[in-house]
Amino acid sequence: MKLRKELWFGYSIMALIIIPVILLTPWGDLFDGNLSRADLGVLGLLMLALICVGIMIGFPTAFTLMGMGVFFAWLAYRSVNPELANRQVLDLFVQRTYGVMSNEVLLAIPLFLFMGYLVERAQLIDRLFRSLHLATARVPGSLAVATIVTCAIFATATGIVGAVVTLMGLLAFPAMLKAGYNVKVSAGAVTAGGCLGILIPPSVMLIVYGAVAGVSVVQLYAGAFLPGFMLAGLYVGYIIVLAKWKPALMPPLAESERYVALPHFAQTLAQHGSNAFTGLWRAVTSSGSDAVAKRTALGQLFVTLTPALFLAAVLAVTWQLATAPEIEASTAGLIEAGGLVAAPEKESEMSTGLIGATELETEKPTGAAEGSKELSPPPVLEKAKTEGAKEVPGAVKAPKAKPAEKVAAEPERLPVPLWLWIAFGIGIGTIVLIYWLWNWERLEVFKMLLSSFFPLALLIIAVLGSIVFGLATPSEAAAVGGFGGFVLAAIYRFITHRRDAKATGSNPGAAVWKTVKELGGIVKESSFLTAKTSAMVCWLFVGSGIFSAAFALLGGQEIIEKWVLSLNMTPVQFMILAQLIIFILGWPLEWTEIIIIFMPIFLPLLPHFHIDPLFFGLLVALNLQTAFLSPPVAMAAFYLKGVSPPHVTLNQIFAGMMPFMGIQLIALALLYIFPAIGLWIPHALYK
Amino acid sequence: MQKTLLFIDKVSTWVGHAFSWLIVGLTLLITWEVYSRYVLHHSHPWVYDYMIMMYGTLFMMAGAYTLAKNGHVRGDMIYGYFRPRAQATIDLTLYILFFIPGIVAFVWAGYYYAAESWAINEHSNITSEGPAYYPFKTIIPVAGAIVLVQGIVEIIRCVICIKQDAWPSREADVQEVDVDELKKMVHVKDEDIQKLDAYVVHQEPGK
């Protein structure tokens, strides 16, 4: 019965496309022997309708696009000059293909995929989840919160929805069920969290969009950062509120579930006081106590001090940047910006070539102008400089070594130090608070986080930071990230093997050998998967290259544009309509197909409605994320079903995903109403 | 017949596997270049050309491999609900209608494109004194030809499937989401999942 229903659904959608096409196409004009300009436009629309049907039938899309593109491009050329048609089609095809092969933006795709596959196999997700679960133990709905946070971090680094949902379905889902969590809520948390990786950079989706739209990937990454974390934050907020409101859905953890086993030295020292910081300090300084070895205490004290050291380093760097003399700042800026600018500008030019719509030609000059604008010094420096230069000419001359009090004391130098001062205050306040609450259990949890959460977070921040601040192009950052992923995998695998070796008493050399052997396997698997997935994405680009060229040649784009403009829509209406269409397309199609095939149709319309393609891209990314959670085709649900106990039904999972889908729609609306959420960072950094 | 098909599968897979190692090379090359630029203050302009060439070669040569593993993205709206015979009929028709003309044009166009590049002994137009580009352009017809051969294998598969109403087997390969492998990684066994059922059933009466 069920099969029939789904087939009916598919058939009726296809009928919805085919019947109007058959009825509305002026067949007589097409076959009257000569193809006029208007006939070609009709052919273009016909081609678009056919491709929709072709994709839905289920033949590999890349080849459908190729076959159709070649045929229709040939028709278009033939109508102009039948003798040259063959030659022209072949030239067009091969040039489009070569355009994809030498596309600098797409270059980042295999690299990010490789990084993702390596991190996925680094064997750190169980550590990550366990430490976050203990760290959030006091929060209401702690396991669900830990699930979302783990997903946000892990999915960000890997970007593979299926793997993340499966892994969390194996780790977090059982833990939540055992703790008495409601099945629906647990399923919702796992699936919603697993999909975060699509949006939060470095995501492959944004690279693909950047390549199609000719928007700099750097800006897209900078822009998607806040919306991504806003979404994760909304999820967490929803869970906490729900847990408070209906505790029966997510009962607080039993004492045994949040018990942190203390090592021997901590138990000894804990007798003298519950604060670990003072306890360790006493153990190190007092000469008499021999209960705990000095070395252990010193080591632990160092671990304890890392947050303070980290904060001090951050504040010192900020201080340096904020008060650096003007000359130094601007030259440093120019050197760095030199590296930064070359990339985005070239990207936009190369990728406009890829789409082939004539409209985009006009964008080139503006792109170049933006490029030259970007030549100004990089963000932080510039901000500090302009603030300083405008309001307090004196401040910039202040030597770096000047005592802090003096700067603060002189009123006309206040603007620069004021925010810095506030940051100092907040930072120091936080640190004091942290050490006030720093008991022995927290020290253990912190140590666990240090070995799971922070390395991964650091990897992501390093990759994103170097992209956003222009130290490296996305592909460079991805390559270094991939290398980092390899190192992470090596370290975690080695730690596991060494522990095993210690437990069984075998020699440590075997652990090294085992790690190397495993790493070989990991790298091999990861590179095979990378090859397959990038071939899938890039061949789709090859197919769509000739297809969209044919569409432009036939003038289908013009017809669509005229038609849309004749509707006299306001920008808001257009935006909502576009997002609605993309949302609906998200049901039957994969995001790759939507962005690569259908986005080029929307993009030339954006300038008419004064919509920033960057902003549009962020909305699309957020929107397509919803598609992963919307039944009946939500992939995340099927991955979770594959590893959940038999009595968990798909309907329960779908029901659990619904509230999270609602939150996504709220996030979409928020981003739409307050574009600053997405545009603030890119504008602050690059305008 | 099946043997021949599997043999060609193996060739495509082998080519794909061989070229997929380029990603390791690419990662190392760029990492080293970044290191060289920031730490040794010495950058190499030709790295850019090799980056592009490695990336392009990687995905082009993996095309047939992906096809052999049925890995090219398909719209899975109704396809999955058809019987194998219906699936094979659709595939067979569209392979002949779209795939063969598309890929033949691809190989043909690529052949002339590469031949021109060889004739003028083309070198990089991005960096001065850059590396030769004609081998890179030769990749287009070569990759296209392998995809074409693999496509013919797929067509034969379709014919077999129409006769038998079941898809002929393929060889296994690494999976993106390999559930068994992931279970092993986090030490979860099937019994554990079965045991969990108690918690789920326990909840049922409440609703």
Short mmCIF file of N, CA, C and O in Angstrom, two decimals, chain A residues 3 6 10-11 13-14 55-61 63-64 67-68 90 93 97-98 100-102 104 106-107 114 117 120 160 162-163 166 174 178 181-183 471 476 479 524-525 527-528 531-532 535 538-539 588 643 645-647 652, chain B residues 17 20-21 23-24 27 30-31 37-38 48 51-52 55-56 59-60 62-63 65-66 71 73-75 77-79 81-82 90 94-95 98-99 102 105-106 109 113 133 136-137 140 173-177 179 185 188 193 196-197 199 203-204:
data_model
loop_
_atom_site.label_atom_id
_atom_site.label_comp_id
_atom_site.label_asym_id
_atom_site.label_seq_id
_atom_site.Cartn_x
_atom_site.Cartn_y
_atom_site.Cartn_z
N LEU A 3 3.92 1.68 -0.86
CA LEU A 3 4.66 1.90 -2.09
C LEU A 3 3.81 2.66 -3.09
O LEU A 3 4.22 3.63 -3.68
N GLU A 6 3.51 6.40 -2.45
CA GLU A 6 4.66 7.23 -2.80
C GLU A 6 4.83 7.34 -4.31
O GLU A 6 5.21 8.38 -4.83
N GLY A 10 4.89 10.75 -6.68
CA GLY A 10 5.87 11.07 -7.71
C GLY A 10 5.22 11.27 -9.07
O GLY A 10 5.48 12.26 -9.75
N TYR A 11 4.31 10.34 -9.41
CA TYR A 11 3.65 10.45 -10.71
C TYR A 11 2.88 11.74 -10.83
O TYR A 11 2.91 12.41 -11.86
N ILE A 13 3.31 14.59 -9.36
CA ILE A 13 4.16 15.76 -9.55
C ILE A 13 4.67 15.81 -10.99
O ILE A 13 4.69 16.87 -11.63
N MET A 14 5.05 14.64 -11.52
CA MET A 14 5.52 14.62 -12.89
C MET A 14 4.41 15.03 -13.85
O MET A 14 4.63 15.78 -14.80
N ILE A 55 15.28 14.35 -13.95
CA ILE A 55 15.89 14.15 -12.63
C ILE A 55 14.99 13.28 -11.77
O ILE A 55 15.44 12.38 -11.08
N MET A 56 13.69 13.55 -11.85
CA MET A 56 12.78 12.82 -10.97
C MET A 56 12.72 11.34 -11.31
O MET A 56 12.56 10.50 -10.45
N ILE A 57 12.87 11.02 -12.60
CA ILE A 57 12.82 9.61 -12.98
C ILE A 57 13.94 8.83 -12.30
O ILE A 57 13.77 7.68 -11.93
N GLY A 58 15.09 9.46 -12.14
CA GLY A 58 16.11 8.80 -11.35
C GLY A 58 17.34 8.35 -12.10
O GLY A 58 18.12 7.55 -11.59
N PHE A 59 17.55 8.87 -13.29
CA PHE A 59 18.79 8.57 -13.99
C PHE A 59 19.88 9.48 -13.42
O PHE A 59 19.60 10.60 -13.02
N PRO A 60 21.16 9.00 -13.37
CA PRO A 60 22.21 9.87 -12.84
C PRO A 60 22.17 11.27 -13.46
O PRO A 60 22.27 11.41 -14.68
N THR A 61 21.98 12.26 -12.60
CA THR A 61 21.68 13.61 -13.07
C THR A 61 22.76 14.18 -13.97
O THR A 61 22.46 14.88 -14.94
N PHE A 63 24.61 12.90 -16.16
CA PHE A 63 24.55 12.47 -17.56
C PHE A 63 23.27 12.94 -18.24
O PHE A 63 23.27 13.21 -19.44
N THR A 64 22.19 13.04 -17.45
CA THR A 64 20.97 13.63 -18.02
C THR A 64 21.28 15.05 -18.51
O THR A 64 20.91 15.43 -19.62
N GLY A 67 23.56 14.98 -21.74
CA GLY A 67 22.87 14.59 -22.96
C GLY A 67 21.94 15.69 -23.43
O GLY A 67 21.99 16.11 -24.60
N MET A 68 21.14 16.20 -22.50
CA MET A 68 20.19 17.23 -22.88
C MET A 68 20.89 18.51 -23.29
O MET A 68 20.51 19.15 -24.28
N LEU A 90 30.75 21.27 -29.64
CA LEU A 90 31.87 20.55 -29.02
C LEU A 90 32.80 21.53 -28.31
O LEU A 90 33.25 21.27 -27.19
N PHE A 93 31.21 22.68 -25.08
CA PHE A 93 31.18 21.62 -24.09
C PHE A 93 32.55 21.47 -23.43
O PHE A 93 32.68 21.45 -22.20
N THR A 97 33.75 22.17 -19.57
CA THR A 97 34.36 21.11 -18.78
C THR A 97 35.70 21.57 -18.21
O THR A 97 35.99 21.39 -17.02
N TYR A 98 36.47 22.19 -19.10
CA TYR A 98 37.78 22.64 -18.64
C TYR A 98 37.62 23.71 -17.56
O TYR A 98 38.41 23.79 -16.62
N VAL A 100 35.39 23.78 -15.28
CA VAL A 100 35.18 23.09 -14.00
C VAL A 100 36.49 22.50 -13.50
O VAL A 100 36.82 22.57 -12.32
N MET A 101 37.25 21.92 -14.44
CA MET A 101 38.51 21.27 -14.04
C MET A 101 39.52 22.26 -13.47
O MET A 101 40.36 21.89 -12.67
N SER A 102 39.45 23.50 -13.96
CA SER A 102 40.47 24.45 -13.50
C SER A 102 39.85 25.50 -12.58
O SER A 102 40.37 26.59 -12.45
N GLU A 104 39.15 27.29 -9.36
CA GLU A 104 39.89 27.42 -8.11
C GLU A 104 39.00 27.28 -6.87
O GLU A 104 39.45 26.85 -5.82
N LEU A 106 36.20 25.37 -6.65
CA LEU A 106 35.82 23.97 -6.46
C LEU A 106 36.98 23.14 -5.93
O LEU A 106 36.78 22.09 -5.34
N LEU A 107 38.16 23.62 -6.14
CA LEU A 107 39.36 22.94 -5.65
C LEU A 107 39.26 22.64 -4.15
O LEU A 107 39.77 21.64 -3.67
N PHE A 114 38.04 15.52 2.33
CA PHE A 114 39.12 14.69 2.87
C PHE A 114 39.29 14.97 4.37
O PHE A 114 39.35 14.04 5.18
N TYR A 117 36.38 13.32 6.24
CA TYR A 117 36.47 11.87 6.38
C TYR A 117 37.55 11.49 7.39
O TYR A 117 37.40 10.53 8.14
N GLU A 120 36.18 12.22 10.85
CA GLU A 120 35.14 11.25 11.19
C GLU A 120 35.76 9.97 11.73
O GLU A 120 35.23 9.34 12.64
N ILE A 160 29.49 15.54 7.21
CA ILE A 160 28.82 14.40 6.60
C ILE A 160 27.61 14.04 7.45
O ILE A 160 27.75 13.45 8.52
N GLY A 162 25.08 11.89 7.21
CA GLY A 162 24.77 10.49 7.49
C GLY A 162 25.65 9.92 8.58
O GLY A 162 25.16 9.27 9.51
N ALA A 163 26.93 10.18 8.49
CA ALA A 163 27.85 9.61 9.47
C ALA A 163 27.61 10.19 10.85
O ALA A 163 27.62 9.46 11.85
N THR A 166 24.37 8.78 12.30
CA THR A 166 24.55 7.38 12.68
C THR A 166 25.38 7.27 13.96
O THR A 166 25.01 6.54 14.88
N PRO A 174 21.14 5.99 22.71
CA PRO A 174 21.00 5.03 23.81
C PRO A 174 21.16 5.69 25.17
O PRO A 174 20.40 5.39 26.09
N LYS A 178 18.30 5.55 27.99
CA LYS A 178 18.57 4.94 29.29
C LYS A 178 18.27 5.90 30.42
O LYS A 178 17.84 5.51 31.49
N TYR A 181 14.83 9.63 28.81
CA TYR A 181 14.38 10.73 27.95
C TYR A 181 13.29 10.23 27.02
O TYR A 181 13.28 9.06 26.64
N ASN A 182 12.43 11.15 26.66
CA ASN A 182 11.37 10.82 25.71
C ASN A 182 11.98 10.46 24.35
O ASN A 182 12.95 11.08 23.91
N VAL A 183 11.42 9.44 23.72
CA VAL A 183 11.98 8.96 22.45
C VAL A 183 11.98 10.06 21.39
O VAL A 183 12.95 10.26 20.67
N LEU A 471 44.31 34.94 5.90
CA LEU A 471 45.68 34.41 5.95
C LEU A 471 45.86 33.32 4.90
O LEU A 471 46.97 33.07 4.44
N GLU A 476 43.61 26.42 0.73
CA GLU A 476 44.81 26.25 1.56
C GLU A 476 44.43 25.85 2.99
O GLU A 476 44.99 24.93 3.56
N ALA A 479 43.36 22.30 3.10
CA ALA A 479 44.47 21.34 3.05
C ALA A 479 45.15 21.24 4.40
O ALA A 479 45.42 20.15 4.91
N LYS A 524 43.57 5.63 3.33
CA LYS A 524 43.14 4.97 2.10
C LYS A 524 41.64 5.12 1.92
O LYS A 524 41.16 5.61 0.90
N GLU A 525 40.89 4.75 2.95
CA GLU A 525 39.43 4.85 2.87
C GLU A 525 39.00 6.29 2.61
O GLU A 525 38.14 6.55 1.77
N SER A 527 40.61 8.71 1.23
CA SER A 527 40.88 9.25 -0.10
C SER A 527 39.97 8.62 -1.15
O SER A 527 39.54 9.29 -2.07
N PHE A 528 39.62 7.34 -0.98
CA PHE A 528 38.69 6.73 -1.93
C PHE A 528 37.34 7.43 -1.86
O PHE A 528 36.73 7.75 -2.88
N ALA A 531 37.47 10.78 -3.43
CA ALA A 531 37.45 10.72 -4.90
C ALA A 531 36.03 10.51 -5.39
O ALA A 531 35.57 11.19 -6.30
N LYS A 532 35.31 9.59 -4.75
CA LYS A 532 33.96 9.29 -5.21
C LYS A 532 33.05 10.50 -5.03
O LYS A 532 32.31 10.86 -5.95
N ALA A 535 33.97 13.37 -7.31
CA ALA A 535 33.58 13.07 -8.69
C ALA A 535 32.09 13.29 -8.87
O ALA A 535 31.63 13.85 -9.86
N CYS A 538 31.55 17.18 -8.86
CA CYS A 538 32.16 17.91 -9.97
C CYS A 538 31.64 17.45 -11.32
O CYS A 538 31.55 18.25 -12.24
N TRP A 539 31.29 16.18 -11.46
CA TRP A 539 30.68 15.76 -12.73
C TRP A 539 29.32 16.40 -12.90
O TRP A 539 28.87 16.68 -14.01
N PRO A 588 12.21 16.52 -3.23
CA PRO A 588 12.62 15.42 -4.10
C PRO A 588 14.10 15.43 -4.46
O PRO A 588 14.64 14.42 -4.85
N VAL A 643 19.90 2.63 13.05
CA VAL A 643 20.68 2.19 14.21
C VAL A 643 19.88 2.28 15.50
O VAL A 643 20.45 2.16 16.59
N PRO A 645 16.71 1.09 18.21
CA PRO A 645 16.03 -0.14 18.58
C PRO A 645 14.74 -0.32 17.77
O PRO A 645 14.12 0.66 17.38
N PRO A 646 14.33 -1.59 17.55
CA PRO A 646 13.24 -1.85 16.62
C PRO A 646 11.93 -1.15 16.97
O PRO A 646 11.14 -0.89 16.07
N HIS A 647 11.70 -0.87 18.23
CA HIS A 647 10.40 -0.29 18.55
C HIS A 647 10.33 1.22 18.34
O HIS A 647 9.28 1.82 18.54
N GLN A 652 7.74 8.24 15.03
CA GLN A 652 8.23 8.88 16.26
C GLN A 652 9.39 9.82 15.93
O GLN A 652 9.48 10.92 16.45
N HIS B 17 40.86 4.39 -7.75
CA HIS B 17 41.65 4.27 -6.53
C HIS B 17 43.04 4.87 -6.72
O HIS B 17 43.53 5.59 -5.86
N SER B 20 42.82 8.51 -6.73
CA SER B 20 42.32 9.15 -5.51
C SER B 20 43.45 9.46 -4.54
O SER B 20 43.31 10.28 -3.66
N TRP B 21 44.61 8.81 -4.74
CA TRP B 21 45.75 9.15 -3.88
C TRP B 21 46.22 10.57 -4.12
O TRP B 21 46.96 11.13 -3.31
N ILE B 23 44.63 13.11 -3.70
CA ILE B 23 44.15 14.00 -2.64
C ILE B 23 45.17 14.07 -1.51
O ILE B 23 45.38 15.12 -0.90
N VAL B 24 45.84 12.95 -1.26
CA VAL B 24 46.88 12.95 -0.22
C VAL B 24 48.02 13.86 -0.68
O VAL B 24 48.50 14.72 0.07
N THR B 27 46.92 17.50 -0.49
CA THR B 27 46.93 18.01 0.89
C THR B 27 48.35 18.31 1.34
O THR B 27 48.62 19.38 1.89
N ILE B 30 49.91 21.40 -0.56
CA ILE B 30 49.45 22.71 -0.12
C ILE B 30 49.91 23.00 1.30
O ILE B 30 50.31 24.12 1.62
N THR B 31 49.87 21.99 2.15
CA THR B 31 50.34 22.20 3.52
C THR B 31 51.79 22.65 3.51
O THR B 31 52.17 23.60 4.21
N ARG B 37 55.52 29.32 2.82
CA ARG B 37 55.26 30.75 2.64
C ARG B 37 55.34 31.49 3.97
O ARG B 37 55.93 32.55 4.07
N TYR B 38 54.75 30.91 5.02
CA TYR B 38 54.66 31.65 6.28
C TYR B 38 55.88 31.47 7.17
O TYR B 38 56.21 32.35 7.93
N TYR B 48 50.49 26.67 -7.62
CA TYR B 48 49.11 26.93 -8.01
C TYR B 48 48.70 26.06 -9.20
O TYR B 48 47.64 25.44 -9.19
N MET B 51 48.28 22.49 -8.11
CA MET B 51 47.06 22.33 -7.32
C MET B 51 45.87 22.09 -8.24
O MET B 51 45.11 21.13 -8.07
N ILE B 52 45.73 23.00 -9.20
CA ILE B 52 44.59 22.91 -10.12
C ILE B 52 44.62 21.59 -10.88
O ILE B 52 43.61 20.89 -11.00
N TYR B 55 43.71 18.58 -8.68
CA TYR B 55 42.27 18.54 -8.39
C TYR B 55 41.48 18.08 -9.61
O TYR B 55 40.64 17.18 -9.52
N GLY B 56 41.78 18.69 -10.78
CA GLY B 56 41.03 18.36 -11.98
C GLY B 56 41.20 16.89 -12.35
O GLY B 56 40.23 16.19 -12.67
N PHE B 59 39.16 14.39 -9.86
CA PHE B 59 37.73 14.12 -10.01
C PHE B 59 37.39 13.57 -11.37
O PHE B 59 36.48 12.75 -11.51
N MET B 60 38.14 13.97 -12.42
CA MET B 60 37.83 13.44 -13.75
C MET B 60 38.09 11.94 -13.80
O MET B 60 37.27 11.18 -14.30
N ALA B 62 38.10 9.88 -11.45
CA ALA B 62 37.26 9.10 -10.55
C ALA B 62 35.84 8.96 -11.08
O ALA B 62 35.02 8.28 -10.48
N GLY B 63 35.55 9.60 -12.21
CA GLY B 63 34.20 9.55 -12.75
C GLY B 63 33.71 8.13 -13.04
O GLY B 63 32.61 7.76 -12.65
N TYR B 65 34.94 5.35 -11.87
CA TYR B 65 34.92 4.63 -10.58
C TYR B 65 33.59 4.88 -9.88
O TYR B 65 32.91 3.94 -9.42
N THR B 66 33.19 6.16 -9.83
CA THR B 66 31.93 6.50 -9.19
C THR B 66 30.76 5.84 -9.92
O THR B 66 29.82 5.35 -9.30
N GLY B 71 27.57 5.58 -7.86
CA GLY B 71 27.69 6.67 -6.88
C GLY B 71 27.29 8.03 -7.41
O GLY B 71 27.33 9.00 -6.66
N VAL B 73 24.94 11.02 -8.33
CA VAL B 73 23.69 11.39 -7.65
C VAL B 73 22.50 11.18 -8.57
O VAL B 73 22.52 11.54 -9.75
N ARG B 74 21.46 10.55 -8.03
CA ARG B 74 20.21 10.31 -8.76
C ARG B 74 19.09 10.96 -7.98
O ARG B 74 19.12 10.98 -6.75
N GLY B 75 18.09 11.44 -8.70
CA GLY B 75 16.89 11.88 -8.00
C GLY B 75 16.15 10.63 -7.57
O GLY B 75 15.77 9.82 -8.39
N MET B 77 13.14 9.82 -6.27
CA MET B 77 11.78 10.11 -5.86
C MET B 77 10.90 8.90 -6.08
O MET B 77 10.15 8.49 -5.20
N ILE B 78 10.99 8.34 -7.29
CA ILE B 78 10.16 7.17 -7.58
C ILE B 78 11.03 5.98 -7.97
O ILE B 78 10.61 4.86 -7.84
N TYR B 79 12.25 6.27 -8.37
CA TYR B 79 13.14 5.22 -8.88
C TYR B 79 13.24 4.06 -7.89
O TYR B 79 13.12 2.90 -8.26
N TYR B 81 11.27 2.95 -5.81
CA TYR B 81 10.07 2.16 -5.56
C TYR B 81 9.73 1.23 -6.73
O TYR B 81 8.82 0.43 -6.64
N PHE B 82 10.47 1.37 -7.83
CA PHE B 82 10.21 0.51 -8.97
C PHE B 82 10.81 -0.87 -8.75
O PHE B 82 11.74 -1.05 -7.97
N ILE B 90 14.23 1.97 -17.55
CA ILE B 90 14.46 3.42 -17.53
C ILE B 90 15.93 3.71 -17.80
O ILE B 90 16.28 4.52 -18.67
N LEU B 94 17.62 5.73 -21.01
CA LEU B 94 18.29 7.01 -20.83
C LEU B 94 19.79 6.90 -21.06
O LEU B 94 20.42 7.88 -21.46
N TYR B 95 20.35 5.73 -20.83
CA TYR B 95 21.78 5.58 -21.18
C TYR B 95 21.96 5.80 -22.67
O TYR B 95 22.88 6.48 -23.10
N PHE B 98 20.66 9.76 -23.43
CA PHE B 98 21.44 10.88 -22.87
C PHE B 98 22.92 10.56 -22.74
O PHE B 98 23.78 11.33 -23.14
N PHE B 99 23.20 9.42 -22.13
CA PHE B 99 24.59 9.13 -21.76
C PHE B 99 25.48 8.99 -22.99
O PHE B 99 26.49 9.69 -23.10
N GLY B 102 25.99 12.22 -24.99
CA GLY B 102 26.72 13.18 -24.15
C GLY B 102 28.18 12.82 -24.03
O GLY B 102 29.07 13.64 -24.26
N ALA B 105 30.20 12.93 -27.34
CA ALA B 105 30.57 14.32 -27.64
C ALA B 105 31.71 14.77 -26.75
O ALA B 105 32.63 15.47 -27.18
N PHE B 106 31.65 14.34 -25.50
CA PHE B 106 32.66 14.71 -24.51
C PHE B 106 34.04 14.22 -24.95
O PHE B 106 35.02 14.98 -24.96
N ALA B 109 35.11 16.00 -28.31
CA ALA B 109 35.53 17.38 -28.09
C ALA B 109 36.86 17.42 -27.34
O ALA B 109 37.76 18.19 -27.67
N TYR B 113 40.47 19.12 -28.35
CA TYR B 113 40.97 20.12 -27.41
C TYR B 113 42.40 19.78 -26.99
O TYR B 113 43.30 20.62 -27.01
N TYR B 133 50.69 22.19 -19.83
CA TYR B 133 49.28 21.93 -19.59
C TYR B 133 48.69 20.86 -20.50
O TYR B 133 47.59 20.41 -20.28
N PHE B 136 47.46 17.68 -18.86
CA PHE B 136 46.25 17.90 -18.08
C PHE B 136 45.03 17.90 -18.99
O PHE B 136 43.99 17.32 -18.66
N LYS B 137 45.16 18.53 -20.15
CA LYS B 137 44.01 18.57 -21.06
C LYS B 137 43.74 17.21 -21.67
O LYS B 137 42.61 16.91 -22.05
N ILE B 140 40.89 14.95 -20.27
CA ILE B 140 39.47 15.01 -20.65
C ILE B 140 39.08 13.82 -21.53
O ILE B 140 38.19 13.06 -21.15
N ASP B 173 32.60 -1.79 -1.92
CA ASP B 173 33.58 -0.71 -1.88
C ASP B 173 33.39 0.06 -0.57
O ASP B 173 32.42 -0.17 0.14
N VAL B 174 34.31 0.97 -0.29
CA VAL B 174 34.14 1.75 0.95
C VAL B 174 32.85 2.55 0.87
O VAL B 174 32.50 3.08 -0.18
N GLN B 175 32.15 2.62 1.98
CA GLN B 175 30.89 3.34 2.04
C GLN B 175 31.06 4.60 2.86
O GLN B 175 31.85 4.62 3.80
N GLU B 176 30.30 5.63 2.47
CA GLU B 176 30.39 6.87 3.26
C GLU B 176 29.84 6.62 4.67
O GLU B 176 30.43 7.03 5.65
N VAL B 177 28.68 5.98 4.73
CA VAL B 177 28.12 5.66 6.04
C VAL B 177 28.09 4.14 6.16
O VAL B 177 27.15 3.50 5.76
N VAL B 179 27.59 1.45 8.45
CA VAL B 179 27.04 1.33 9.81
C VAL B 179 27.85 0.34 10.64
O VAL B 179 28.16 0.61 11.81
N MET B 185 33.52 1.27 15.71
CA MET B 185 34.33 2.40 16.16
C MET B 185 33.89 2.87 17.55
O MET B 185 34.71 3.26 18.36
N VAL B 188 29.66 -0.39 19.87
CA VAL B 188 28.26 -0.72 20.12
C VAL B 188 27.96 -2.01 19.39
O VAL B 188 28.33 -2.18 18.23
N ILE B 193 21.71 -2.60 21.17
CA ILE B 193 20.57 -1.88 20.60
C ILE B 193 19.28 -2.62 20.90
O ILE B 193 18.26 -2.02 21.25
N LEU B 196 18.11 -1.97 24.35
CA LEU B 196 17.54 -0.63 24.52
C LEU B 196 16.04 -0.63 24.31
O LEU B 196 15.33 0.24 24.82
N ASP B 197 15.58 -1.58 23.53
CA ASP B 197 14.16 -1.62 23.21
C ASP B 197 13.31 -1.57 24.47
O ASP B 197 12.22 -0.99 24.46
N TYR B 199 13.63 0.17 27.04
CA TYR B 199 13.36 1.54 27.46
C TYR B 199 12.29 2.18 26.59
O TYR B 199 11.49 2.98 27.05
N GLN B 203 8.14 3.20 27.54
CA GLN B 203 7.51 4.52 27.39
C GLN B 203 6.15 4.45 26.74
O GLN B 203 5.31 5.32 26.93
N GLU B 204 5.95 3.42 25.93
CA GLU B 204 4.76 3.36 25.08
C GLU B 204 3.45 3.59 25.84
O GLU B 204 2.66 4.44 25.43
#
